[in-house]
Coordinates of C-alpha atoms (C1' of nucleotides) in Angstrom, one line a residue:
Chain A
X1 CA -1.0 -8.5 -36.7
X2 CA -0.9 -11.8 -34.9
X3 CA 1.9 -14.2 -35.6
X4 CA 1.6 -17.2 -37.8
X5 CA 2.0 -19.4 -34.8
X6 CA -1.0 -17.8 -33.2
X7 CA -3.1 -18.3 -36.4
X8 CA -2.2 -21.9 -36.6
X9 CA -3.1 -22.4 -32.9
X10 CA -6.4 -20.7 -33.4
X11 CA -7.1 -22.8 -36.5
X12 CA -6.5 -26.0 -34.7
X13 CA -8.6 -25.0 -31.7
X14 CA -11.5 -23.9 -33.9
X15 CA -11.3 -27.2 -35.8
X16 CA -11.6 -29.1 -32.6
X17 CA -14.5 -27.0 -31.3
X18 CA -16.3 -27.3 -34.6
X19 CA -15.8 -31.1 -34.7
X20 CA -17.1 -31.3 -31.1
X21 CA -14.5 -34.0 -30.7
X22 CA -11.6 -34.0 -28.3
X23 CA -9.4 -35.6 -30.8
X24 CA -8.3 -34.2 -34.1
X25 CA -6.1 -35.9 -36.7
X26 CA -4.1 -33.8 -39.2
X27 CA -1.3 -34.2 -41.7
X28 CA 1.7 -32.0 -40.9
X29 CA 2.5 -31.4 -44.5
X30 CA -1.1 -30.4 -45.4
X31 CA -1.4 -28.0 -42.5
X32 CA 1.9 -26.4 -43.5
X33 CA 0.6 -26.0 -47.0
X34 CA -2.6 -24.3 -45.8
X35 CA -0.5 -21.7 -44.0
X36 CA 2.3 -21.7 -46.6
X37 CA 5.0 -22.3 -44.1
X38 CA 7.7 -24.9 -43.5
X39 CA 6.5 -28.1 -41.8
X40 CA 8.6 -27.6 -38.7
X41 CA 6.5 -24.5 -38.0
X42 CA 3.8 -26.9 -37.1
X43 CA 6.0 -28.6 -34.6
X44 CA 6.8 -25.2 -33.0
X45 CA 3.1 -24.6 -32.5
X46 CA 2.5 -28.0 -31.0
X47 CA 5.5 -27.6 -28.7
X48 CA 4.6 -24.2 -27.5
X49 CA 0.8 -24.4 -27.4
X50 CA -0.3 -28.0 -27.1
X51 CA 1.7 -29.5 -24.3
X52 CA 0.3 -31.9 -21.7
X53 CA 0.2 -29.2 -19.0
X54 CA -1.8 -27.1 -21.4
X55 CA -4.4 -29.8 -21.6
X56 CA -3.5 -31.3 -24.9
X57 CA -1.6 -34.5 -25.8
X58 CA 0.0 -35.0 -29.2
X59 CA 0.8 -38.4 -30.8
X60 CA 2.2 -38.9 -34.3
X61 CA 3.4 -41.4 -36.8
X62 CA 6.1 -40.9 -39.4
X63 CA 6.4 -42.5 -42.8
X64 CA 4.1 -42.7 -45.7
X65 CA 0.6 -42.1 -44.5
X66 CA 2.0 -40.3 -41.4
X67 CA -0.1 -37.9 -39.4
X68 CA -0.4 -36.4 -35.9
X69 CA -3.3 -36.4 -33.5
X70 CA -4.1 -33.7 -30.9
X71 CA -6.1 -35.0 -28.0
X72 CA -7.7 -32.6 -25.6
X73 CA -7.5 -33.8 -22.0
X74 CA -10.5 -33.1 -19.9
X75 CA -10.2 -32.1 -16.3
X76 CA -13.5 -33.8 -15.6
X77 CA -11.8 -37.1 -16.3
X78 CA -10.8 -38.8 -13.1
X79 CA -7.5 -39.9 -14.5
X80 CA -6.7 -36.4 -15.6
X81 CA -7.5 -35.1 -12.1
X82 CA -4.8 -37.4 -10.8
X83 CA -2.4 -36.1 -13.4
X84 CA -3.2 -32.6 -12.4
X85 CA -2.5 -33.3 -8.7
X86 CA 0.7 -35.1 -9.6
X87 CA 1.7 -32.1 -11.7
X88 CA 1.2 -29.5 -8.9
X89 CA 2.8 -31.8 -6.4
X90 CA 6.1 -31.5 -8.2
X91 CA 8.5 -29.6 -6.0
X92 CA 9.5 -27.2 -8.7
X93 CA 7.6 -25.4 -11.4
X94 CA 8.9 -22.8 -13.9
X95 CA 6.8 -20.0 -15.1
X96 CA 6.1 -21.5 -18.5
X97 CA 4.7 -24.6 -17.1
X98 CA 2.6 -22.8 -14.5
X99 CA 1.3 -20.6 -17.3
X100 CA 0.3 -23.5 -19.4
X101 CA -1.3 -25.2 -16.5
X102 CA -3.4 -22.1 -15.6
X103 CA -4.3 -21.5 -19.2
X104 CA -5.7 -24.9 -19.2
X105 CA -7.8 -24.3 -16.1
X106 CA -9.1 -21.2 -17.7
X107 CA -10.0 -23.0 -20.9
X108 CA -11.8 -25.6 -18.9
X109 CA -13.6 -22.9 -16.9
X110 CA -12.2 -24.2 -13.6
X111 CA -11.2 -20.7 -13.0
X112 CA -12.5 -17.5 -14.6
X113 CA -10.6 -14.8 -16.3
X114 CA -10.2 -12.6 -13.2
X115 CA -8.9 -15.5 -11.2
X116 CA -6.5 -16.3 -14.0
X117 CA -5.2 -12.8 -14.0
X118 CA -4.8 -12.7 -10.3
X119 CA -3.0 -15.9 -10.0
X120 CA -0.8 -15.1 -12.9
X121 CA 0.2 -11.8 -11.4
X122 CA 1.2 -13.6 -8.2
X123 CA 3.3 -16.4 -9.8
X124 CA 5.1 -14.4 -12.5
X125 CA 8.8 -14.0 -12.5
X126 CA 8.6 -10.4 -11.3
X127 CA 6.6 -11.3 -8.2
X128 CA 9.0 -14.1 -7.3
X129 CA 12.3 -12.4 -8.3
X130 CA 13.3 -11.9 -4.6
X131 CA 13.1 -15.6 -4.1
X132 CA 16.1 -16.0 -6.3
X133 CA 17.1 -19.6 -6.8
X134 CA 14.1 -20.9 -4.9
X135 CA 11.7 -19.2 -7.3
X136 CA 10.5 -22.5 -8.9
X137 CA 10.0 -24.1 -5.5
X138 CA 7.9 -21.2 -4.2
X139 CA 5.8 -21.3 -7.4
X140 CA 5.2 -25.0 -7.1
X141 CA 4.0 -24.6 -3.5
X142 CA 1.7 -21.8 -4.5
X143 CA 0.3 -23.7 -7.4
X144 CA -0.4 -26.6 -5.1
X145 CA -2.3 -24.5 -2.7
X146 CA -4.2 -22.9 -5.5
X147 CA -5.4 -26.3 -6.6
X148 CA -6.3 -27.4 -3.1
X149 CA -8.3 -24.2 -2.6
X150 CA -10.1 -24.7 -5.9
X151 CA -11.0 -28.2 -4.9
X152 CA -12.3 -27.2 -1.5
X153 CA -16.0 -28.1 -1.2
X154 CA -16.8 -24.6 0.0
X155 CA -14.9 -22.7 -2.7
Chain B
X1 CA 8.2 23.8 -27.4
X2 CA 7.3 20.4 -26.2
X3 CA 9.8 17.6 -26.0
X4 CA 9.6 14.5 -28.1
X5 CA 8.8 12.5 -25.0
X6 CA 5.8 14.8 -24.3
X7 CA 4.5 14.4 -27.8
X8 CA 4.7 10.6 -27.6
X9 CA 3.0 10.7 -24.2
X10 CA 0.2 12.9 -25.6
X11 CA -0.1 10.6 -28.7
X12 CA -0.6 7.5 -26.6
X13 CA -3.1 9.2 -24.3
X14 CA -5.1 10.5 -27.2
X15 CA -5.1 7.1 -28.8
X16 CA -6.5 5.6 -25.6
X17 CA -9.2 8.3 -25.2
X18 CA -10.2 8.1 -28.8
X19 CA -10.5 4.3 -28.7
X20 CA -12.4 4.6 -25.4
X21 CA -10.5 1.5 -24.5
X22 CA -8.8 0.7 -21.3
X23 CA -6.1 -1.1 -23.0
X24 CA -4.0 -0.1 -26.0
X25 CA -1.6 -2.4 -27.9
X26 CA 1.2 -1.0 -29.9
X27 CA 4.5 -2.1 -31.5
X28 CA 7.5 -0.3 -30.2
X29 CA 9.2 -0.3 -33.5
X30 CA 6.2 1.2 -35.3
X31 CA 5.7 3.9 -32.7
X32 CA 9.4 4.8 -32.9
X33 CA 9.0 5.0 -36.7
X34 CA 6.0 7.4 -36.4
X35 CA 8.2 9.7 -34.3
X36 CA 11.4 9.0 -36.2
X37 CA 13.3 8.2 -33.1
X38 CA 15.2 5.3 -31.6
X39 CA 13.0 2.5 -30.1
X40 CA 14.5 3.0 -26.7
X41 CA 12.9 6.4 -26.6
X42 CA 9.6 4.7 -26.3
X43 CA 10.8 2.9 -23.2
X44 CA 11.9 6.2 -21.7
X45 CA 8.3 7.5 -22.2
X46 CA 6.8 4.4 -20.7
X47 CA 9.2 4.5 -17.7
X48 CA 8.6 8.2 -16.9
X49 CA 5.0 8.7 -17.8
X50 CA 3.2 5.3 -17.6
X51 CA 4.2 3.9 -14.3
X52 CA 1.9 2.0 -12.0
X53 CA 1.7 4.8 -9.5
X54 CA 0.8 7.1 -12.4
X55 CA -2.2 5.1 -13.2
X56 CA -1.0 2.9 -16.1
X57 CA 0.4 -0.6 -16.2
X58 CA 2.5 -1.8 -19.1
X59 CA 3.1 -5.4 -20.2
X60 CA 5.1 -6.5 -23.2
X61 CA 6.3 -9.4 -25.3
X62 CA 9.6 -9.6 -27.1
X63 CA 10.4 -11.6 -30.2
X64 CA 8.7 -11.8 -33.6
X65 CA 5.2 -10.4 -33.3
X66 CA 6.2 -8.6 -30.2
X67 CA 4.2 -5.7 -28.8
X68 CA 3.5 -3.7 -25.6
X69 CA 0.2 -3.0 -24.0
X70 CA -0.7 0.0 -21.9
X71 CA -3.5 -0.7 -19.4
X72 CA -5.3 2.1 -17.6
X73 CA -5.7 1.6 -13.9
X74 CA -8.8 2.8 -12.2
X75 CA -7.1 5.1 -9.8
X76 CA -8.1 8.1 -11.8
X77 CA -7.2 11.1 -9.7
X78 CA -7.3 9.1 -6.5
X79 CA -4.1 10.3 -5.0
X80 CA -4.6 8.0 -2.1
X81 CA -4.7 5.0 -4.3
X82 CA -1.5 6.1 -6.1
X83 CA 0.2 6.5 -2.8
X84 CA -1.0 3.1 -1.8
X85 CA 0.6 1.5 -4.8
X86 CA 3.7 3.4 -4.2
X87 CA 3.7 2.3 -0.6
X88 CA 3.1 -1.4 -1.4
X89 CA 5.8 -1.2 -4.1
X90 CA 8.7 -0.8 -1.7
X91 CA 7.8 -2.4 1.6
X92 CA 8.2 -5.8 2.9
X93 CA 5.0 -7.4 4.1
X94 CA 4.6 -10.0 6.8
X95 CA 1.6 -12.4 6.7
X96 CA -0.4 -10.6 9.4
X97 CA -0.2 -7.3 7.6
X98 CA -1.1 -8.8 4.2
X99 CA -4.0 -10.6 5.9
X100 CA -5.3 -7.4 7.3
X101 CA -5.0 -5.7 4.0
X102 CA -6.9 -8.5 2.2
X103 CA -9.5 -8.4 4.9
X104 CA -10.2 -4.8 4.1
X105 CA -10.4 -5.5 0.4
X106 CA -12.9 -8.3 1.2
X107 CA -15.0 -6.0 3.4
X108 CA -15.1 -3.3 0.8
X109 CA -16.1 -5.9 -1.8
X110 CA -13.1 -5.2 -4.0
X111 CA -12.6 -8.9 -4.0
X112 CA -15.1 -11.7 -3.3
X113 CA -14.7 -14.6 -0.9
X114 CA -13.3 -17.0 -3.4
X115 CA -10.6 -14.5 -4.5
X116 CA -9.8 -13.9 -0.9
X117 CA -9.3 -17.6 -0.2
X118 CA -7.2 -18.0 -3.3
X119 CA -4.9 -15.1 -2.6
X120 CA -4.6 -16.1 1.0
X121 CA -3.6 -19.6 0.1
X122 CA -0.8 -18.2 -2.1
X123 CA 0.7 -15.7 0.3
X124 CA 0.5 -17.8 3.5
X125 CA 3.7 -18.8 5.3
X126 CA 3.6 -22.3 4.0
X127 CA 3.5 -21.3 0.3
X128 CA 6.4 -18.9 0.9
X129 CA 8.5 -21.2 3.2
X130 CA 11.1 -21.9 0.5
X131 CA 11.7 -18.2 0.1
X132 CA 13.3 -18.3 3.5
X133 CA 14.6 -14.8 4.6
X134 CA 13.1 -13.2 1.5
X135 CA 9.6 -14.3 2.4
X136 CA 8.3 -10.8 3.2
X137 CA 9.8 -9.2 0.2
X138 CA 8.2 -11.8 -2.1
X139 CA 4.9 -11.3 -0.3
X140 CA 5.1 -7.6 -0.8
X141 CA 5.8 -8.0 -4.5
X142 CA 2.9 -10.4 -4.8
X143 CA 0.5 -8.0 -3.0
X144 CA 1.6 -5.1 -5.2
X145 CA 0.8 -7.1 -8.3
X146 CA -2.6 -8.2 -6.8
X147 CA -3.4 -4.6 -6.3
X148 CA -2.4 -3.6 -9.8
X149 CA -4.4 -6.4 -11.2
X150 CA -7.5 -5.5 -9.2
X151 CA -7.2 -1.9 -10.4
X152 CA -6.8 -2.8 -14.0
X153 CA -9.7 -1.1 -15.8
X154 CA -10.2 -4.4 -17.8
X155 CA -10.4 -6.6 -14.7
Chain C
dA1 C1' 12.8 -62.1 -48.0
dA2 C1' 15.9 -58.5 -48.5
dT3 C1' 16.8 -54.2 -50.1
dA4 C1' 16.1 -49.7 -52.0
dA5 C1' 13.4 -45.9 -52.7
dA6 C1' 9.8 -42.8 -51.4
dA7 C1' 7.0 -40.5 -48.1
dA8 C1' 6.1 -38.9 -44.2
dG9 C1' 7.3 -36.6 -39.5
dA10 C1' 11.2 -34.9 -35.8
dT11 C1' 15.1 -32.3 -34.3
dC12 C1' 18.1 -28.7 -33.8
dA13 C1' 20.4 -24.7 -34.7
dA14 C1' 20.7 -20.5 -37.3
dA15 C1' 18.4 -16.4 -38.9
dA16 C1' 15.0 -12.9 -38.4
dA17 C1' 12.0 -10.0 -35.8
dT18 C1' 11.0 -7.8 -31.8
dA19 C1' 11.6 -5.6 -27.1
dG20 C1' 14.7 -4.3 -22.9
dT21 C1' 18.8 -2.2 -20.4
dC22 C1' 22.2 0.9 -19.4
dA23 C1' 25.3 4.3 -19.8
dA24 C1' 27.0 8.2 -22.3
dA25 C1' 26.1 12.5 -24.7
dG26 C1' 23.2 16.5 -25.2
dA27 C1' 19.8 19.9 -23.8
dA28 C1' 17.2 22.4 -20.5
dA29 C1' 16.3 24.0 -16.0
dA30 C1' 17.7 25.7 -11.5
Chain D
dT1 C1' 27.6 26.1 -13.1
dT2 C1' 25.4 22.3 -11.4
dT3 C1' 21.7 19.3 -11.7
dT4 C1' 18.0 17.1 -13.9
dC5 C1' 15.7 15.5 -17.9
dT6 C1' 15.9 13.8 -22.7
dT7 C1' 17.9 11.5 -26.6
dT8 C1' 20.7 8.1 -28.7
dG9 C1' 23.0 3.8 -29.6
dA10 C1' 25.5 -0.4 -28.5
dC11 C1' 24.6 -4.6 -26.4
dT12 C1' 21.4 -8.1 -24.5
dA13 C1' 17.1 -11.1 -24.2
dT14 C1' 13.1 -13.4 -26.1
dT15 C1' 10.0 -15.4 -29.5
dT16 C1' 9.1 -16.8 -34.0
dT17 C1' 10.4 -18.6 -38.6
dT18 C1' 13.2 -21.2 -41.6
dG19 C1' 16.0 -24.9 -43.5
dA20 C1' 19.2 -28.7 -43.4
dT21 C1' 19.7 -33.2 -41.7
dC22 C1' 18.0 -37.3 -39.2
dT23 C1' 14.5 -41.1 -38.2
dT24 C1' 10.6 -43.9 -39.1
dT25 C1' 7.3 -46.3 -41.9
dT26 C1' 5.5 -47.8 -46.1
dT27 C1' 5.9 -49.2 -50.9
dA28 C1' 8.3 -51.0 -54.8
dT29 C1' 11.9 -53.9 -56.8
dT30 C1' 14.9 -57.9 -57.1

DNA sequence: AATAAAAAGATCAAAAATAGTCAAAGAAAA
DNA sequence: TTTTCTTTGACTATTTTTGATCTTTTTATT
């Protein structure tokens, strides 16, 4: 039913939740073996589901004894808050990036599912199609205002 | 002598009723196989019988593992709501008008105060300034999608 | 110490698996 | 007969999966 990539994503997130750590170290080859797939499939999952704007940072080492680490970035962290603000202050934001960013806010419970759906419906490509070549600029402005609103003391 | 399109429509509606779910997920290819027709026939059915103003919203994903979802909207036989969707679907909407519209939704408790603030921050003139002369068209598209989202039976 | 071999992981593009679009052909209704 | 609705298929777009090739790091050999 679900794709292999989805299964690997779920597996990694469950591992992290179970370990109650925000850092998980794995071997690419082993993980690929668990799912009987080519190792580069793991890279695909990391690139599409564990990007910085999605709230995860990945580091790795090659060579014998190589591995990769997935580090969950917590919004509560002061430094992360700055990163977030920097991210939304960018003047352009494509849909993929905004989606990752909102997914993260949802995972961190900064927004609830309904708010996630609402915001997504407003920033999707269809909503902004009339904006033509300014689509990503409009989306960036919207995302910035979303964050400002969420941070308002009286929200 | 019902058409193929009618049969597919009935099949989908029966599936939804039977599952007592507000949301049904199917694979276009599989469904086409069930009815021994070309996949694009499924699109025809969705476009002619499951449009927003008919009380259903469809989302889909392409690619390996692709699918489409049919989501029931809580407009039931509310003709007025369907008309409202149709109306919002075509119009341009300036900020004042959108503000009035959202004010009513707030008063009628369709949205809460936080959702109101969030939506307002995204449709205000500043957010849409980059859209230039298409501002009102973008706002209308956003408002339509807000309405669809609020009406989703699974919201 | 220098070099070669082995053991990882990264990259990138091709192939596979879906879904969407659009226009033409066919069928049914007016 | 004209118009509208349905069916089909060729072409396009998107996402995932796979594999060949490249890079980095460690380990073994000389």
